[in-house]
PDB file of C-alpha atoms in Angstrom:
ATOM      1  CA  UNK O  17     -16.668 -34.143  42.035  1.00  0.00           C
ATOM      2  CA  UNK O  18     -14.068 -36.474  43.490  1.00  0.00           C
ATOM      3  CA  UNK O  19     -11.794 -35.385  46.313  1.00  0.00           C
ATOM      4  CA  UNK O  20      -9.148 -33.178  44.753  1.00  0.00           C
ATOM      5  CA  UNK O  21      -6.408 -34.031  47.221  1.00  0.00           C
ATOM      6  CA  UNK O  22      -5.834 -37.591  48.362  1.00  0.00           C
ATOM      7  CA  UNK O  23      -5.683 -37.980  52.141  1.00  0.00           C
ATOM      8  CA  UNK O  24      -1.974 -38.851  52.064  1.00  0.00           C
ATOM      9  CA  UNK O  25      -1.254 -35.535  50.307  1.00  0.00           C
ATOM     10  CA  UNK O  26      -3.117 -33.545  52.964  1.00  0.00           C
ATOM     11  CA  UNK O  27      -1.275 -35.445  55.710  1.00  0.00           C
ATOM     12  CA  UNK O  28       2.095 -34.787  54.016  1.00  0.00           C
ATOM     13  CA  UNK O  29       1.324 -31.071  53.638  1.00  0.00           C
ATOM     14  CA  UNK O  30       0.411 -30.822  57.325  1.00  0.00           C
ATOM     15  CA  UNK O  31       3.345 -32.832  58.675  1.00  0.00           C
ATOM     16  CA  UNK O  32       5.904 -31.258  56.349  1.00  0.00           C
ATOM     17  CA  UNK O  33       4.722 -27.781  57.371  1.00  0.00           C
ATOM     18  CA  UNK O  34       5.379 -28.625  61.018  1.00  0.00           C
ATOM     19  CA  UNK O  35       8.842 -29.973  60.203  1.00  0.00           C
ATOM     20  CA  UNK O  36       9.914 -27.068  57.960  1.00  0.00           C
ATOM     21  CA  UNK O  37       8.612 -24.588  60.549  1.00  0.00           C
ATOM     22  CA  UNK O  38      10.683 -26.256  63.264  1.00  0.00           C
ATOM     23  CA  UNK O  39      13.636 -26.307  60.875  1.00  0.00           C
ATOM     24  CA  UNK O  40      13.371 -22.652  59.899  1.00  0.00           C
ATOM     25  CA  UNK O  41      13.159 -21.561  63.538  1.00  0.00           C
ATOM     26  CA  UNK O  42      16.300 -23.566  64.295  1.00  0.00           C
ATOM     27  CA  UNK O  43      18.224 -21.824  61.517  1.00  0.00           C
ATOM     28  CA  UNK O  44      16.885 -18.323  62.043  1.00  0.00           C
ATOM     29  CA  UNK O  45      17.424 -18.463  65.816  1.00  0.00           C
ATOM     30  CA  UNK O  46      21.058 -19.621  65.537  1.00  0.00           C
ATOM     31  CA  UNK O  47      23.214 -19.420  67.670  1.00  0.00           C
ATOM     32  CA  UNK O  48      20.489 -19.372  70.384  1.00  0.00           C
ATOM     33  CA  UNK O  49      19.009 -22.641  69.050  1.00  0.00           C
ATOM     34  CA  UNK O  50      22.388 -24.385  69.057  1.00  0.00           C
ATOM     35  CA  UNK O  51      23.993 -26.290  71.955  1.00  0.00           C
ATOM     36  CA  UNK O  52      24.338 -23.968  74.929  1.00  0.00           C
ATOM     37  CA  UNK O  53      21.836 -21.481  73.505  1.00  0.00           C
ATOM     38  CA  UNK O  54      18.748 -20.391  75.403  1.00  0.00           C
ATOM     39  CA  UNK O  55      16.447 -22.341  73.018  1.00  0.00           C
ATOM     40  CA  UNK O  56      18.678 -25.387  72.509  1.00  0.00           C
ATOM     41  CA  UNK O  57      16.360 -27.701  74.455  1.00  0.00           C
ATOM     42  CA  UNK O  58      13.790 -27.399  71.645  1.00  0.00           C
ATOM     43  CA  UNK O  59      16.361 -28.484  69.065  1.00  0.00           C
ATOM     44  CA  UNK O  60      18.254 -31.467  70.599  1.00  0.00           C
ATOM     45  CA  UNK O  61      18.252 -33.572  67.390  1.00  0.00           C
ATOM     46  CA  UNK O  62      20.106 -30.793  65.597  1.00  0.00           C
ATOM     47  CA  UNK O  63      23.129 -31.281  67.865  1.00  0.00           C
ATOM     48  CA  UNK O  64      23.719 -34.575  66.041  1.00  0.00           C
ATOM     49  CA  UNK O  65      22.518 -33.372  62.628  1.00  0.00           C
ATOM     50  CA  UNK O  66      25.014 -30.489  62.419  1.00  0.00           C
ATOM     51  CA  UNK O  67      27.827 -32.998  62.890  1.00  0.00           C
ATOM     52  CA  UNK O  68      26.500 -34.937  59.879  1.00  0.00           C
ATOM     53  CA  UNK O  69      25.648 -31.941  57.676  1.00  0.00           C
ATOM     54  CA  UNK O  70      28.167 -29.263  58.608  1.00  0.00           C
ATOM     55  CA  UNK O  71      26.483 -26.719  56.333  1.00  0.00           C
ATOM     56  CA  UNK O  72      23.622 -26.543  58.849  1.00  0.00           C
ATOM     57  CA  UNK O  73      25.823 -25.487  61.717  1.00  0.00           C
ATOM     58  CA  UNK O  74      27.963 -23.222  59.546  1.00  0.00           C
ATOM     59  CA  UNK O  75      28.033 -19.753  61.105  1.00  0.00           C
ATOM     60  CA  UNK O  76      30.966 -18.190  59.227  1.00  0.00           C
ATOM     61  CA  UNK O  77      30.343 -14.990  57.300  1.00  0.00           C
ATOM     62  CA  UNK O  78      30.453 -16.619  53.889  1.00  0.00           C
ATOM     63  CA  UNK O  79      27.892 -17.502  51.271  1.00  0.00           C
ATOM     64  CA  UNK O  80      27.094 -20.837  52.921  1.00  0.00           C
ATOM     65  CA  UNK O  81      25.605 -19.259  56.024  1.00  0.00           C
ATOM     66  CA  UNK O  82      23.485 -16.914  53.950  1.00  0.00           C
ATOM     67  CA  UNK O  83      22.283 -19.682  51.669  1.00  0.00           C
ATOM     68  CA  UNK O  84      21.063 -21.701  54.673  1.00  0.00           C
ATOM     69  CA  UNK O  85      19.257 -18.655  56.029  1.00  0.00           C
ATOM     70  CA  UNK O  86      17.692 -17.842  52.631  1.00  0.00           C
ATOM     71  CA  UNK O  87      16.621 -21.474  52.224  1.00  0.00           C
ATOM     72  CA  UNK O  88      14.974 -21.242  55.635  1.00  0.00           C
ATOM     73  CA  UNK O  89      13.057 -18.161  54.529  1.00  0.00           C
ATOM     74  CA  UNK O  90      11.776 -20.253  51.628  1.00  0.00           C
ATOM     75  CA  UNK O  91      10.500 -22.712  54.237  1.00  0.00           C
ATOM     76  CA  UNK O  92       8.124 -19.944  55.343  1.00  0.00           C
ATOM     77  CA  UNK O  93       6.784 -19.677  51.797  1.00  0.00           C
ATOM     78  CA  UNK O  94       6.586 -23.470  51.480  1.00  0.00           C
ATOM     79  CA  UNK O  95       4.681 -23.867  54.746  1.00  0.00           C
ATOM     80  CA  UNK O  96       2.352 -20.985  53.942  1.00  0.00           C
ATOM     81  CA  UNK O  97       1.324 -22.348  50.548  1.00  0.00           C
ATOM     82  CA  UNK O  98       1.038 -25.909  51.864  1.00  0.00           C
ATOM     83  CA  UNK O  99      -1.468 -24.618  54.392  1.00  0.00           C
ATOM     84  CA  UNK O 100      -3.256 -22.548  51.738  1.00  0.00           C
ATOM     85  CA  UNK O 101      -3.699 -25.795  49.776  1.00  0.00           C
ATOM     86  CA  UNK O 102      -5.087 -27.564  52.839  1.00  0.00           C
ATOM     87  CA  UNK O 103      -7.499 -24.707  53.610  1.00  0.00           C
ATOM     88  CA  UNK O 104      -8.693 -24.629  49.998  1.00  0.00           C
ATOM     89  CA  UNK O 105      -9.170 -28.399  50.160  1.00  0.00           C
ATOM     90  CA  UNK O 106     -11.213 -28.169  53.364  1.00  0.00           C
ATOM     91  CA  UNK O 107     -13.335 -25.424  51.781  1.00  0.00           C
ATOM     92  CA  UNK O 108     -13.720 -27.638  48.676  1.00  0.00           C
ATOM     93  CA  UNK O 109     -12.183 -25.005  46.410  1.00  0.00           C
ATOM     94  CA  UNK O 110     -10.673 -26.574  43.303  1.00  0.00           C
ATOM     95  CA  UNK O 111      -7.504 -24.443  43.374  1.00  0.00           C
ATOM     96  CA  UNK O 112      -6.289 -26.652  46.256  1.00  0.00           C
ATOM     97  CA  UNK O 113      -4.955 -29.025  43.639  1.00  0.00           C
ATOM     98  CA  UNK O 114      -2.831 -26.514  41.708  1.00  0.00           C
ATOM     99  CA  UNK O 115      -1.520 -24.898  44.903  1.00  0.00           C
ATOM    100  CA  UNK O 116      -0.485 -28.298  46.334  1.00  0.00           C
ATOM    101  CA  UNK O 117       1.054 -29.210  42.967  1.00  0.00           C
ATOM    102  CA  UNK O 118       3.026 -25.944  42.790  1.00  0.00           C
ATOM    103  CA  UNK O 119       4.299 -25.972  46.367  1.00  0.00           C
ATOM    104  CA  UNK O 120       5.409 -29.572  45.883  1.00  0.00           C
ATOM    105  CA  UNK O 121       7.495 -28.653  42.835  1.00  0.00           C
ATOM    106  CA  UNK O 122       9.086 -25.813  44.805  1.00  0.00           C
ATOM    107  CA  UNK O 123       9.771 -28.061  47.801  1.00  0.00           C
ATOM    108  CA  UNK O 124      11.471 -30.747  45.721  1.00  0.00           C
ATOM    109  CA  UNK O 125      13.505 -28.154  43.800  1.00  0.00           C
ATOM    110  CA  UNK O 126      14.669 -26.454  47.009  1.00  0.00           C
ATOM    111  CA  UNK O 127      15.828 -29.784  48.456  1.00  0.00           C
ATOM    112  CA  UNK O 128      17.564 -30.835  45.243  1.00  0.00           C
ATOM    113  CA  UNK O 129      19.385 -27.481  45.175  1.00  0.00           C
ATOM    114  CA  UNK O 130      20.413 -27.897  48.813  1.00  0.00           C
ATOM    115  CA  UNK O 131      21.877 -31.342  48.189  1.00  0.00           C
ATOM    116  CA  UNK O 132      23.445 -30.233  44.897  1.00  0.00           C
ATOM    117  CA  UNK O 133      25.411 -27.505  46.664  1.00  0.00           C
ATOM    118  CA  UNK O 134      27.136 -30.094  48.836  1.00  0.00           C
ATOM    119  CA  UNK O 135      27.728 -32.322  45.809  1.00  0.00           C
ATOM    120  CA  UNK O 136      29.304 -29.607  43.616  1.00  0.00           C
ATOM    121  CA  UNK O 137      31.489 -28.500  46.528  1.00  0.00           C
ATOM    122  CA  UNK O 138      33.054 -31.952  46.561  1.00  0.00           C
ATOM    123  CA  UNK O 139      30.832 -32.993  49.476  1.00  0.00           C
ATOM    124  CA  UNK O 140      32.595 -30.405  51.599  1.00  0.00           C
ATOM    125  CA  UNK O 141      29.967 -30.579  54.335  1.00  0.00           C
ATOM    126  CA  UNK O 142      29.251 -34.309  54.419  1.00  0.00           C
ATOM    127  CA  UNK O 143      32.321 -36.247  53.217  1.00  0.00           C
ATOM    128  CA  UNK O 144      33.571 -36.789  56.784  1.00  0.00           C
ATOM    129  CA  UNK O 145      30.688 -39.185  57.545  1.00  0.00           C
ATOM    130  CA  UNK O 146      30.648 -42.951  57.724  1.00  0.00           C
ATOM    131  CA  UNK O 147      28.204 -44.525  55.247  1.00  0.00           C
ATOM    132  CA  UNK O 148      25.571 -45.383  57.894  1.00  0.00           C
ATOM    133  CA  UNK O 149      25.363 -41.823  59.259  1.00  0.00           C
ATOM    134  CA  UNK O 150      25.480 -40.288  55.792  1.00  0.00           C
ATOM    135  CA  UNK O 151      22.703 -42.511  54.451  1.00  0.00           C
ATOM    136  CA  UNK O 152      20.331 -42.632  57.431  1.00  0.00           C
ATOM    137  CA  UNK O 153      20.850 -39.120  58.812  1.00  0.00           C
ATOM    138  CA  UNK O 154      21.443 -37.070  55.649  1.00  0.00           C
ATOM    139  CA  UNK O 155      20.473 -38.761  52.380  1.00  0.00           C
ATOM    140  CA  UNK O 156      17.307 -40.557  53.505  1.00  0.00           C
ATOM    141  CA  UNK O 157      15.731 -37.654  55.438  1.00  0.00           C
ATOM    142  CA  UNK O 158      16.520 -35.161  52.678  1.00  0.00           C
ATOM    143  CA  UNK O 159      15.202 -37.503  49.998  1.00  0.00           C
ATOM    144  CA  UNK O 160      11.829 -37.569  51.752  1.00  0.00           C
ATOM    145  CA  UNK O 161      11.505 -33.911  50.711  1.00  0.00           C
ATOM    146  CA  UNK O 162      12.188 -34.934  47.124  1.00  0.00           C
ATOM    147  CA  UNK O 163      10.258 -38.199  46.838  1.00  0.00           C
ATOM    148  CA  UNK O 164       6.996 -37.178  48.528  1.00  0.00           C
ATOM    149  CA  UNK O 165       6.691 -33.838  46.719  1.00  0.00           C
ATOM    150  CA  UNK O 166       7.403 -35.519  43.377  1.00  0.00           C
ATOM    151  CA  UNK O 167       4.812 -38.212  44.116  1.00  0.00           C
ATOM    152  CA  UNK O 168       2.360 -35.379  44.772  1.00  0.00           C
ATOM    153  CA  UNK O 169       3.333 -33.703  41.492  1.00  0.00           C
ATOM    154  CA  UNK O 170       2.795 -36.925  39.519  1.00  0.00           C
ATOM    155  CA  UNK O 171      -0.462 -37.777  41.302  1.00  0.00           C
ATOM    156  CA  UNK O 172      -2.013 -34.330  41.003  1.00  0.00           C
ATOM    157  CA  UNK O 173      -0.594 -33.809  37.514  1.00  0.00           C
ATOM    158  CA  UNK O 174      -2.332 -36.963  36.346  1.00  0.00           C
ATOM    159  CA  UNK O 175      -5.603 -35.849  37.980  1.00  0.00           C
ATOM    160  CA  UNK O 176      -5.458 -32.377  36.437  1.00  0.00           C
ATOM    161  CA  UNK O 177      -4.524 -33.752  33.009  1.00  0.00           C
ATOM    162  CA  UNK O 178      -7.454 -36.157  33.082  1.00  0.00           C
ATOM    163  CA  UNK O 179      -9.842 -33.256  33.628  1.00  0.00           C
ATOM    164  CA  UNK O 180      -8.149 -30.916  31.163  1.00  0.00           C
ATOM    165  CA  UNK O 181      -7.817 -33.493  28.391  1.00  0.00           C
ATOM    166  CA  UNK O 182     -10.563 -36.078  28.965  1.00  0.00           C
ATOM    167  CA  UNK O 183     -10.574 -37.330  25.363  1.00  0.00           C
ATOM    168  CA  UNK O 184      -6.803 -37.900  25.336  1.00  0.00           C
ATOM    169  CA  UNK O 185      -6.976 -39.649  28.716  1.00  0.00           C
ATOM    170  CA  UNK O 186      -9.760 -41.931  27.501  1.00  0.00           C
ATOM    171  CA  UNK O 187      -7.850 -42.720  24.296  1.00  0.00           C
ATOM    172  CA  UNK O 188      -4.694 -43.537  26.263  1.00  0.00           C
ATOM    173  CA  UNK O 189      -6.646 -45.818  28.578  1.00  0.00           C
ATOM    174  CA  UNK O 190      -8.291 -47.551  25.603  1.00  0.00           C
ATOM    175  CA  UNK O 191      -4.900 -47.980  23.909  1.00  0.00           C
ATOM    176  CA  UNK O 192      -3.343 -49.555  27.002  1.00  0.00           C
ATOM    177  CA  UNK O 193      -6.291 -51.985  27.272  1.00  0.00           C
ATOM    178  CA  UNK O 194      -5.787 -53.062  23.629  1.00  0.00           C
ATOM    179  CA  UNK O 195      -2.049 -53.590  24.203  1.00  0.00           C
ATOM    180  CA  UNK O 196      -2.697 -55.793  27.229  1.00  0.00           C
ATOM    181  CA  UNK O 197      -5.093 -58.050  25.291  1.00  0.00           C
TER     182      UNK O 197
END
């Protein structure tokens, strides 16, 4: 049997778990992780980020603060299942594929929801930015958590479909060969 998870998927699952773990600790340790807090030295890049994305530094007792904290709790789930997929892969257990597929859908959806909240609020938390900061420090980094998970979904979805429906996959391949001739 071929490798169920491409190397780039395993690398993404590992790296993204480290990043979302760092991120969730920043949020759940606020205000101690913020500038002047006892753990702030671990979170220096966030000093700049919370000026770009004001939702992240939002500590008021409103729904925004609680959404950020709830989203960070979902990072625990995301990281856990990403590592389950990697462990299953290492043990050569076929469910690695469906776990990686599922956690990738959840990761993309969580990030889309996060960005959608700012959008539907009239960009309340990001509209103060210049284009360069907005693009390179908000849009691009957040889109990584949409693009890579969706690439995983498409890659693994194609793999799983080919095994579930081998006749249909073969017919589609044959049809595309005829069209190209």
